[in-house]
mmCIF file of C-alpha atoms in Angstrom:
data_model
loop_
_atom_site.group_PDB
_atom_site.id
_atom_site.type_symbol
_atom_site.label_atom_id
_atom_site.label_comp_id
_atom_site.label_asym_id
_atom_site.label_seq_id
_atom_site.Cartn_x
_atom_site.Cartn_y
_atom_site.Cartn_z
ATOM 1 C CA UNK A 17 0.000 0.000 0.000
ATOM 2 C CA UNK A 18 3.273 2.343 0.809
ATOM 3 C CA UNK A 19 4.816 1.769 -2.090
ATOM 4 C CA UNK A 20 0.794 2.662 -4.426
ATOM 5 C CA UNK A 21 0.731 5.721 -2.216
ATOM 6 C CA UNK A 22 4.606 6.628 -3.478
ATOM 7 C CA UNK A 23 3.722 6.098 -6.682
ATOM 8 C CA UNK A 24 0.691 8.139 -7.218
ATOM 9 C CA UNK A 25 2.320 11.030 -5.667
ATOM 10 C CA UNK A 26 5.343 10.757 -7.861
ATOM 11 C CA UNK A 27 2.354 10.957 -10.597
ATOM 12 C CA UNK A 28 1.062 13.963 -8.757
ATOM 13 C CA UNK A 29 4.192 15.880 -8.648
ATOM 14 C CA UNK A 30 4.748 15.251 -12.356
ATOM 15 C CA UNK A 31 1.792 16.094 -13.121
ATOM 16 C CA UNK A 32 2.283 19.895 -11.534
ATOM 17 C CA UNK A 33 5.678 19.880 -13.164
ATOM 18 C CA UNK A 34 4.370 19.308 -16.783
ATOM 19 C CA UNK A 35 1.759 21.977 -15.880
ATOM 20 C CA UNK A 36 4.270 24.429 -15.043
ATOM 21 C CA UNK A 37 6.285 23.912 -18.104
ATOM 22 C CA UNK A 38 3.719 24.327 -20.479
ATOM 23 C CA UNK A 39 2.517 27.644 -18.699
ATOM 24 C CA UNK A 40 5.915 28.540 -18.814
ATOM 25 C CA UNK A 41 5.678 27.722 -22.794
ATOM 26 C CA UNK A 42 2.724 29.775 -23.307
ATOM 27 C CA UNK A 43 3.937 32.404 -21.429
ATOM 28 C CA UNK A 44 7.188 32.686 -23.866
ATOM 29 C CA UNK A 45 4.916 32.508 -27.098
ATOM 30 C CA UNK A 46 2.963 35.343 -25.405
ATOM 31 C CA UNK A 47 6.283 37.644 -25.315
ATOM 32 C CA UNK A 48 7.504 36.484 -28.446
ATOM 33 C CA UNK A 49 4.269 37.484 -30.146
ATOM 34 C CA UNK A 50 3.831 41.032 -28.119
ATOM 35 C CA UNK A 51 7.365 41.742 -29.053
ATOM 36 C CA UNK A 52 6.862 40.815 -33.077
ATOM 37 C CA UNK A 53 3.780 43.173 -32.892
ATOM 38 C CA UNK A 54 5.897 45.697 -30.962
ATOM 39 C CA UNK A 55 8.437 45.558 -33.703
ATOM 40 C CA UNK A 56 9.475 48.242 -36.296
ATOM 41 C CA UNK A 57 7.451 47.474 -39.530
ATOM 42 C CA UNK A 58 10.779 48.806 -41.572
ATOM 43 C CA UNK A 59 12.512 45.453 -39.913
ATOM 44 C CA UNK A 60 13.906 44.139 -36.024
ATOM 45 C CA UNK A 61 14.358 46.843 -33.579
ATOM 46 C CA UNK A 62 14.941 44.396 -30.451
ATOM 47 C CA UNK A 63 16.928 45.524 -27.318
ATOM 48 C CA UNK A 64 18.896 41.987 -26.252
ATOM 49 C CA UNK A 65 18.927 41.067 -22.876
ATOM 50 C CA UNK A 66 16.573 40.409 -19.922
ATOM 51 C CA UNK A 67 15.560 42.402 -16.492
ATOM 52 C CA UNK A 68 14.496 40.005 -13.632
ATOM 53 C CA UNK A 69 11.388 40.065 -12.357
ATOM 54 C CA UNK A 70 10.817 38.763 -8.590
ATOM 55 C CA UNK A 71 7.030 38.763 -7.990
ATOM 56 C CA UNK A 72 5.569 38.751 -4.927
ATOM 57 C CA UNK A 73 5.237 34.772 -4.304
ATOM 58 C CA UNK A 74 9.193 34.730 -4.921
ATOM 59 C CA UNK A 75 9.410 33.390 -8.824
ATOM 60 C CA UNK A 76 11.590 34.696 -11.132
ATOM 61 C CA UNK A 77 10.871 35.723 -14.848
ATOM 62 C CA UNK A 78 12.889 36.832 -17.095
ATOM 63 C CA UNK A 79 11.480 40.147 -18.750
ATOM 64 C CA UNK A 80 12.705 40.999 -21.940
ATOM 65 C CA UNK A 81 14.270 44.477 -22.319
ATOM 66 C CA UNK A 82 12.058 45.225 -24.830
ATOM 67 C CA UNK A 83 9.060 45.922 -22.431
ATOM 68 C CA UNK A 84 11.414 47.999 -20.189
ATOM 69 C CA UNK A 85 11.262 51.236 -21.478
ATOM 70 C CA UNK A 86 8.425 52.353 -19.912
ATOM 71 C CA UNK A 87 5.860 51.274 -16.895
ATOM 72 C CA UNK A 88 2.925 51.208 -19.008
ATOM 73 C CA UNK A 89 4.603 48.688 -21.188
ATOM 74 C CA UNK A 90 6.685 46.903 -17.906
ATOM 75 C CA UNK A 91 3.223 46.824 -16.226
ATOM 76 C CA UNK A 92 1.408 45.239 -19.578
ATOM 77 C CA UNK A 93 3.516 42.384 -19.748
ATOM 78 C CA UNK A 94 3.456 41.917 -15.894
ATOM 79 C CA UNK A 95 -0.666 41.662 -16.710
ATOM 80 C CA UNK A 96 0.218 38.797 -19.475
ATOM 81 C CA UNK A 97 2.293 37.103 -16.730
ATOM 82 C CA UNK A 98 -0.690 36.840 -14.419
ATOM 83 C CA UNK A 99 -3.235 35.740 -16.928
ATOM 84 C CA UNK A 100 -3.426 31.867 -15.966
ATOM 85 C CA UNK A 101 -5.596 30.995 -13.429
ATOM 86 C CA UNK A 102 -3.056 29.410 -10.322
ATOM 87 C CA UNK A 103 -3.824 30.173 -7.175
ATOM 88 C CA UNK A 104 -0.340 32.725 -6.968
ATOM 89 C CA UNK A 105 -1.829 34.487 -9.880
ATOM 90 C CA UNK A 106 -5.055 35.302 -8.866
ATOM 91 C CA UNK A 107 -3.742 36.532 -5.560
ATOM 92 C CA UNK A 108 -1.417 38.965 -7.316
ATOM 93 C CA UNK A 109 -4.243 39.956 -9.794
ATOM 94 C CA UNK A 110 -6.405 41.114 -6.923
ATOM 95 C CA UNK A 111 -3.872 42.977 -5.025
ATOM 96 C CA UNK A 112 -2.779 44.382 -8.315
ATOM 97 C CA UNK A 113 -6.406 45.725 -9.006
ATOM 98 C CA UNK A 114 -6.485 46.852 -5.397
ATOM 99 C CA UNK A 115 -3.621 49.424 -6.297
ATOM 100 C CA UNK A 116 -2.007 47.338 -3.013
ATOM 101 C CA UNK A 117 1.151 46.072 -5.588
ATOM 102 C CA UNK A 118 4.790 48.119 -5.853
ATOM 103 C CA UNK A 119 7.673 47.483 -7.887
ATOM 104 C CA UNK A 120 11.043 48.304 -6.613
ATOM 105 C CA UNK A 121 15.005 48.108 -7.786
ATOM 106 C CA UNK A 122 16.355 46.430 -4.575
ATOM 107 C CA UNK A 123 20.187 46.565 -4.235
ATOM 108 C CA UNK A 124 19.704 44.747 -0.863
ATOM 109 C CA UNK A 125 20.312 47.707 1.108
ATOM 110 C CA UNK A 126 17.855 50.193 -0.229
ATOM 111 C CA UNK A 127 14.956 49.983 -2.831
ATOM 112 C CA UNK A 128 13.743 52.298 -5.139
ATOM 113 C CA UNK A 129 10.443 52.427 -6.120
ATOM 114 C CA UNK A 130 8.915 52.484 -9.678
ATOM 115 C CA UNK A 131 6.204 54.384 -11.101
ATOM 116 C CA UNK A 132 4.193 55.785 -13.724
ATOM 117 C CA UNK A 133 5.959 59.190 -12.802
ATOM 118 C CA UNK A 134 9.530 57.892 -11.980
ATOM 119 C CA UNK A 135 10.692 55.378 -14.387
ATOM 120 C CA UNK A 136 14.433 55.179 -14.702
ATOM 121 C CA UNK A 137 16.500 53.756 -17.599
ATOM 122 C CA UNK A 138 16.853 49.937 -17.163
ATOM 123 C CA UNK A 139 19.900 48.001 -17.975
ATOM 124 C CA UNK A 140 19.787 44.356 -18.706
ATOM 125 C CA UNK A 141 19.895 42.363 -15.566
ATOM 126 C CA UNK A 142 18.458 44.620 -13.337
ATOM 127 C CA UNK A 143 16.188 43.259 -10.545
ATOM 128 C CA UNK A 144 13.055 44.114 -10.274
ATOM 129 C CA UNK A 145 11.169 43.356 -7.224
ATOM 130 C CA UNK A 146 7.243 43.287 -6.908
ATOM 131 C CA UNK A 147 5.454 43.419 -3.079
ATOM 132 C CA UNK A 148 2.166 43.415 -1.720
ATOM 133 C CA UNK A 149 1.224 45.991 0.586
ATOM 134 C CA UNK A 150 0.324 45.797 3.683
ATOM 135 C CA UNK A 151 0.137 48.477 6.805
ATOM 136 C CA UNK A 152 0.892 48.504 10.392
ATOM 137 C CA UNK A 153 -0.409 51.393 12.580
ATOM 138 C CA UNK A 154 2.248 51.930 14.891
ATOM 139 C CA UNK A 155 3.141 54.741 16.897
ATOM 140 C CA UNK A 156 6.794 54.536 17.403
ATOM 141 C CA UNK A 157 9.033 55.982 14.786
ATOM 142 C CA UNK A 158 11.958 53.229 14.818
ATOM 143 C CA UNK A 159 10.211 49.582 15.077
ATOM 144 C CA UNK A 160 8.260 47.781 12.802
ATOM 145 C CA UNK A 161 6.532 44.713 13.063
ATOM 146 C CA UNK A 162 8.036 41.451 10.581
ATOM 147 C CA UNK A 163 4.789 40.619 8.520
ATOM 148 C CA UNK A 164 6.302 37.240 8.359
ATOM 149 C CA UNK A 165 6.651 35.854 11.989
ATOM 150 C CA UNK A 166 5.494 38.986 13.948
ATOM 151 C CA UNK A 167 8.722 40.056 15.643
ATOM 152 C CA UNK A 168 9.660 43.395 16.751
ATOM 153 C CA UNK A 169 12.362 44.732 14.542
ATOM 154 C CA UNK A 170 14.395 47.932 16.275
ATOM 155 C CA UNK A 171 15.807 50.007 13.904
ATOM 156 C CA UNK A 172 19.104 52.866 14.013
ATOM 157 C CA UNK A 173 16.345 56.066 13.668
ATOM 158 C CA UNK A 174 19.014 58.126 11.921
ATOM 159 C CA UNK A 175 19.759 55.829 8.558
ATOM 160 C CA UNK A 176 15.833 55.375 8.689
ATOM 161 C CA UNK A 177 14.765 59.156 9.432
ATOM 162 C CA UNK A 178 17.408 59.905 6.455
ATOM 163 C CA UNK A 179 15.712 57.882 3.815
ATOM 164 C CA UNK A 180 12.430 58.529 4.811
ATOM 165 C CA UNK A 181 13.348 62.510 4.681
ATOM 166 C CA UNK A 182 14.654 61.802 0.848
ATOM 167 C CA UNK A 183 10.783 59.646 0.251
ATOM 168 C CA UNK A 184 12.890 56.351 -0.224
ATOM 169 C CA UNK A 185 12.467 52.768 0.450
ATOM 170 C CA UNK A 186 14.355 50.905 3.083
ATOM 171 C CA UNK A 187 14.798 46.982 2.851
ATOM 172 C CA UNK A 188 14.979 45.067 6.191
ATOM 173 C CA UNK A 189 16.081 41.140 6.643
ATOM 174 C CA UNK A 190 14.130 40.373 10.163
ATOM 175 C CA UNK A 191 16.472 39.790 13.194
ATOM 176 C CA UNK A 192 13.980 36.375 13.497
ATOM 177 C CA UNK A 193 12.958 34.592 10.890
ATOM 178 C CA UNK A 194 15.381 36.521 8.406
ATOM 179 C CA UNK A 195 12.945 37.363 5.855
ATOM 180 C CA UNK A 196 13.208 40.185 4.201
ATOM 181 C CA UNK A 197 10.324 42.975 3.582
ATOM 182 C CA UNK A 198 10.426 46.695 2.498
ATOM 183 C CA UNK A 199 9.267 49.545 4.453
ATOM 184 C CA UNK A 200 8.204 53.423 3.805
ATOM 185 C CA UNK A 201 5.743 55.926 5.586
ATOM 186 C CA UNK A 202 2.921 57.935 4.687
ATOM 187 C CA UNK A 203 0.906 60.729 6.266
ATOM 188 C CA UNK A 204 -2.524 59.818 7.100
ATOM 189 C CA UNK A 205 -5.827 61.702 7.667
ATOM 190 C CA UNK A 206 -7.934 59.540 10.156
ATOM 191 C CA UNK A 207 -10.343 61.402 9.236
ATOM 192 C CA UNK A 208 -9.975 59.410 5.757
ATOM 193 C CA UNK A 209 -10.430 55.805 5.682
ATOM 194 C CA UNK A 210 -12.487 55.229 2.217
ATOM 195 C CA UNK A 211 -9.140 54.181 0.156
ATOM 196 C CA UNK A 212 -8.423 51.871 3.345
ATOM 197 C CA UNK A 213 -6.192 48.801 2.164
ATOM 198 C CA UNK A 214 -7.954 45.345 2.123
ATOM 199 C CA UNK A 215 -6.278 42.928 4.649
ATOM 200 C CA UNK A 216 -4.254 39.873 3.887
ATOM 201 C CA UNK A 217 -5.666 36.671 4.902
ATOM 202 C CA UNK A 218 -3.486 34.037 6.373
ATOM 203 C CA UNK A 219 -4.185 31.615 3.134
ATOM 204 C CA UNK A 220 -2.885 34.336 0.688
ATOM 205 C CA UNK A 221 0.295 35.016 3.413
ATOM 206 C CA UNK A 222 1.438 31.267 2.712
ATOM 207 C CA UNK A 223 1.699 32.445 -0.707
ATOM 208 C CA UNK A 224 3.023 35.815 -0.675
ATOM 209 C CA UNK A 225 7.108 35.762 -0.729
ATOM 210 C CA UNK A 226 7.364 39.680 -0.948
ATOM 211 C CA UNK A 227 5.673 41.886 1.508
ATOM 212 C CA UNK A 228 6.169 45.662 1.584
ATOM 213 C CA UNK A 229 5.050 47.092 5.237
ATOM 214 C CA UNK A 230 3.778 50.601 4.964
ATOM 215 C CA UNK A 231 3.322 52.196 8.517
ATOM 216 C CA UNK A 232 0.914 54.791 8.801
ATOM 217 C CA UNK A 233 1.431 57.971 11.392
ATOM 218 C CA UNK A 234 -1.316 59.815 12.648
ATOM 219 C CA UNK A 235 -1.112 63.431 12.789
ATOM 220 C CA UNK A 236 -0.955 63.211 16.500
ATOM 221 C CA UNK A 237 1.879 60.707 16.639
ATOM 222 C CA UNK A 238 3.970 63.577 13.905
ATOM 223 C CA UNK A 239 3.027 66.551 16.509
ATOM 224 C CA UNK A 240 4.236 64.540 19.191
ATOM 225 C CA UNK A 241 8.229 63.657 17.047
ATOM 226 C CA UNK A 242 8.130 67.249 15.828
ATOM 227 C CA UNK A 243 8.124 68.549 19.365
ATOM 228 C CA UNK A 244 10.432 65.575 21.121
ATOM 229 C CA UNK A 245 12.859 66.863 17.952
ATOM 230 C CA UNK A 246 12.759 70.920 19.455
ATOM 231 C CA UNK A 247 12.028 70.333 22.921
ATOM 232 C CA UNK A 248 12.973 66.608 23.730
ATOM 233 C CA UNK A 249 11.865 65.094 27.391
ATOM 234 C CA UNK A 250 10.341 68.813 27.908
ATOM 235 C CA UNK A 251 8.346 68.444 24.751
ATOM 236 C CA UNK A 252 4.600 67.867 27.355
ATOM 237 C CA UNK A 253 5.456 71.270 29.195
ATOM 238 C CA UNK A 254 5.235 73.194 25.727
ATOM 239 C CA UNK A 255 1.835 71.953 24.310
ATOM 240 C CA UNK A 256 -1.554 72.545 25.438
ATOM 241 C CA UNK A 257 -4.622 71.392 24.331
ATOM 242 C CA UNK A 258 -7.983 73.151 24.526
ATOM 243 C CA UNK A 259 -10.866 70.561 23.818
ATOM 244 C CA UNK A 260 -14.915 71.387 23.969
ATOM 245 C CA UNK A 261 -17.881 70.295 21.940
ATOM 246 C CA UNK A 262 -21.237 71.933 20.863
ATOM 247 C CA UNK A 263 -24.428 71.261 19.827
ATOM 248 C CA UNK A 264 -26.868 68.537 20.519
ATOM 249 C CA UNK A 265 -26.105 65.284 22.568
ATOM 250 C CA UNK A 266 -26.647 63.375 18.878
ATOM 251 C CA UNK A 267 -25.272 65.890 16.441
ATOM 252 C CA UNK A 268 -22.019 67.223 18.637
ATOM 253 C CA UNK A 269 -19.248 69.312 17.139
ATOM 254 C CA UNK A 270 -16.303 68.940 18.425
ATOM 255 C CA UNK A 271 -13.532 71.435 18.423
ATOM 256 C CA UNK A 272 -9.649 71.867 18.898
ATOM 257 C CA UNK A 273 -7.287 74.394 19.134
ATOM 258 C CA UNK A 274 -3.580 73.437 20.021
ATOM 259 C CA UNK A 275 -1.329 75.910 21.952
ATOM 260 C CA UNK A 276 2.530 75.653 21.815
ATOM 261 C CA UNK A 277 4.114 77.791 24.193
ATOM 262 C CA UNK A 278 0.762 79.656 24.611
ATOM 263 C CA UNK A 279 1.027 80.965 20.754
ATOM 264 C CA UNK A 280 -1.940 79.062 18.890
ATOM 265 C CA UNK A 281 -0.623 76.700 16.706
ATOM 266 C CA UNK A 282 -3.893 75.010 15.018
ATOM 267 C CA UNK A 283 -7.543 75.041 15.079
ATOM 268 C CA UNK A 284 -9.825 72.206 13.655
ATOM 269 C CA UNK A 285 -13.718 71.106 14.135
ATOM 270 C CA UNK A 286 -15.055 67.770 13.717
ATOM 271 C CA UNK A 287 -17.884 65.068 14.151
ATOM 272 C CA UNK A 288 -15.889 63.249 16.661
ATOM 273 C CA UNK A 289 -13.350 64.179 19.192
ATOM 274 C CA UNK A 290 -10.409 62.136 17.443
ATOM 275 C CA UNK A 291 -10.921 63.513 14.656
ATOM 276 C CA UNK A 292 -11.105 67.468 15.585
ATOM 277 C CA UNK A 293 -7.555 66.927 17.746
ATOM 278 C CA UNK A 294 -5.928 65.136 14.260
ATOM 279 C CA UNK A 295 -7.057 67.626 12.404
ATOM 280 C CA UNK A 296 -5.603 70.852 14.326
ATOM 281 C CA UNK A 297 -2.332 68.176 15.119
ATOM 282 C CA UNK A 298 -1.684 68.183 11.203
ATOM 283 C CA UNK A 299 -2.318 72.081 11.000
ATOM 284 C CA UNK A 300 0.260 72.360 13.769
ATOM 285 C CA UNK A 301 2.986 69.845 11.984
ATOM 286 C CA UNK A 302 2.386 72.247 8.780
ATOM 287 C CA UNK A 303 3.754 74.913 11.001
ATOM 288 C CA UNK A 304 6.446 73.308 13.001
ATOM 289 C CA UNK A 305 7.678 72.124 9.453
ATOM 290 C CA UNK A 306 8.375 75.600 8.130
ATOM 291 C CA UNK A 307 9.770 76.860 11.379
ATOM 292 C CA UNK A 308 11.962 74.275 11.369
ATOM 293 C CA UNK A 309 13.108 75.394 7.284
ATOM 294 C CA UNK A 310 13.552 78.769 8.428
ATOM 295 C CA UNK A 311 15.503 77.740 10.795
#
């Protein structure tokens, strides 16, 4: 009975393996046949060579450089990539549709994102990374959760704080499992949560290779840096805050005006408390910010 059971699952694995290589073959045909129609009519016009493509369940395809001239056309062929109907596909279709997908150059240290906007010239052999996005709301400034196993990963704020400053990507290998996932901040509005990112679900995460973590800081959490970075430990005795609400007990108003050393640094009214102090926090940050320039 062992040795039936052996068998059939050497059958099985073959079986996956043919698939494989004739998705691989169509794939190829595919290329070939965009890059004939992509052709000069007056004869060839083919760049040699091949950029390689990571996507984000960790396989490797070699992209011809043909298709590397631009995102639109990068991003096409990605599309043809993804057409067949595995499970790895569909997950990166979605997330792709989602708007939750980035492509990066990643030298290992430092990653540099590609866009629409900012698309470099591309030599042959170049790695291209793709991710999936996801985001951790986390108030600290220098640790970030591994997507992977969960482990807290402590980071040297100045290298960080540097890159961030210049919009970049940073690549980190986690101190645990040593997996490796990108990271970059944004500003966010609480007050905004309709382009909210769908979440990952733990059958797509045994999937997903390639995992970009974008941590989100509340205007709050920004007030709070941009006074520890004028003020440090005394940064509390500097800020007040001046919090009431109005109206009805079902339709309230809430309102906030934030005082740093008594000059008034930010006023803001909202439906909800939260929301009014975020909103006068992110008036204040716009003000810190061009002190600091002038300064």
């Amino acid at each position: 009975m062992a040795d039936g059971d052996d068998i059939r699952a050497m059958l099985a694995i073959l079986e996956r393996q043919q698939q494989d290589h004739q998705m691989q073959q169509e794939i190829l045909m595919r290329i070939e046949s965009r890059i004939i129609r992509a052709q000069s009519p007056v004869g060839p016009n083919v760049t040699l060579g091949f950029v390689k493509l990571v996507d984000a369940t960790g396989r490797l395809h070699p992209i011809p450089m043909d298709v590397c001239d631009s995102f639109e056309r990068f991003n096409g062929m990605l599309q043809l990539l993804l057409e067949h109907n595995s499970i790895e596909a569909r997950i990166q279709r979605r997330y792709m549709e989602q708007g939750q997908c980035i492509l990066c150059i990643d030298d290992g240290k430092q990653a540099t994102r590609l866009t629409s906007n900012e698309w470099p010239s591309i030599e042959a052999g170049t790695k291209i990374v793709m991710s999936v996005i996801i985001e951790q709301h986390i108030p600290s400034e220098v640790y970030y959760l591994c997507p992977f196993c969960g482990d807290v990963n402590c980071l040297d704020i100045r290298p960080v704080m540097y890159s961030f400053e210049r919009q970049a990507i940073c690549s980190i290998d986690c101190r645990k499992c040593k997996q490796r996932f990108q990271i970059s901040r944004v500003k966010r509005d609480t007050w905004s949560t309709n382009n909210a990112p769908n979440s990952t679900t733990d059958t797509e995460m045994g999937h997903i290779c390639n995992l970009h973590v974008q941590q989100t800081v509340y205007p709050r959490t920004r007030l709070n840096n941009a006074l520890r970075s004028f003020y440090d430990h005394s940064a509390p005795d500097h800020i007040k805050w001046e919090v009431y609400s109005q109206g009805p007990p079902n339709d309230l108003t809430w309102h906030t005006t934030i005082y740093i050393d008594d000059l008034n640094y930010g006023y803001a009214s909202a439906g909800t408390r939260s929301d009014a102090q975020d909103k006068a926090a992110d008036i204040a940050c716009t003000y810190l910010s061009r002190e600091a320039e002038r300064r």
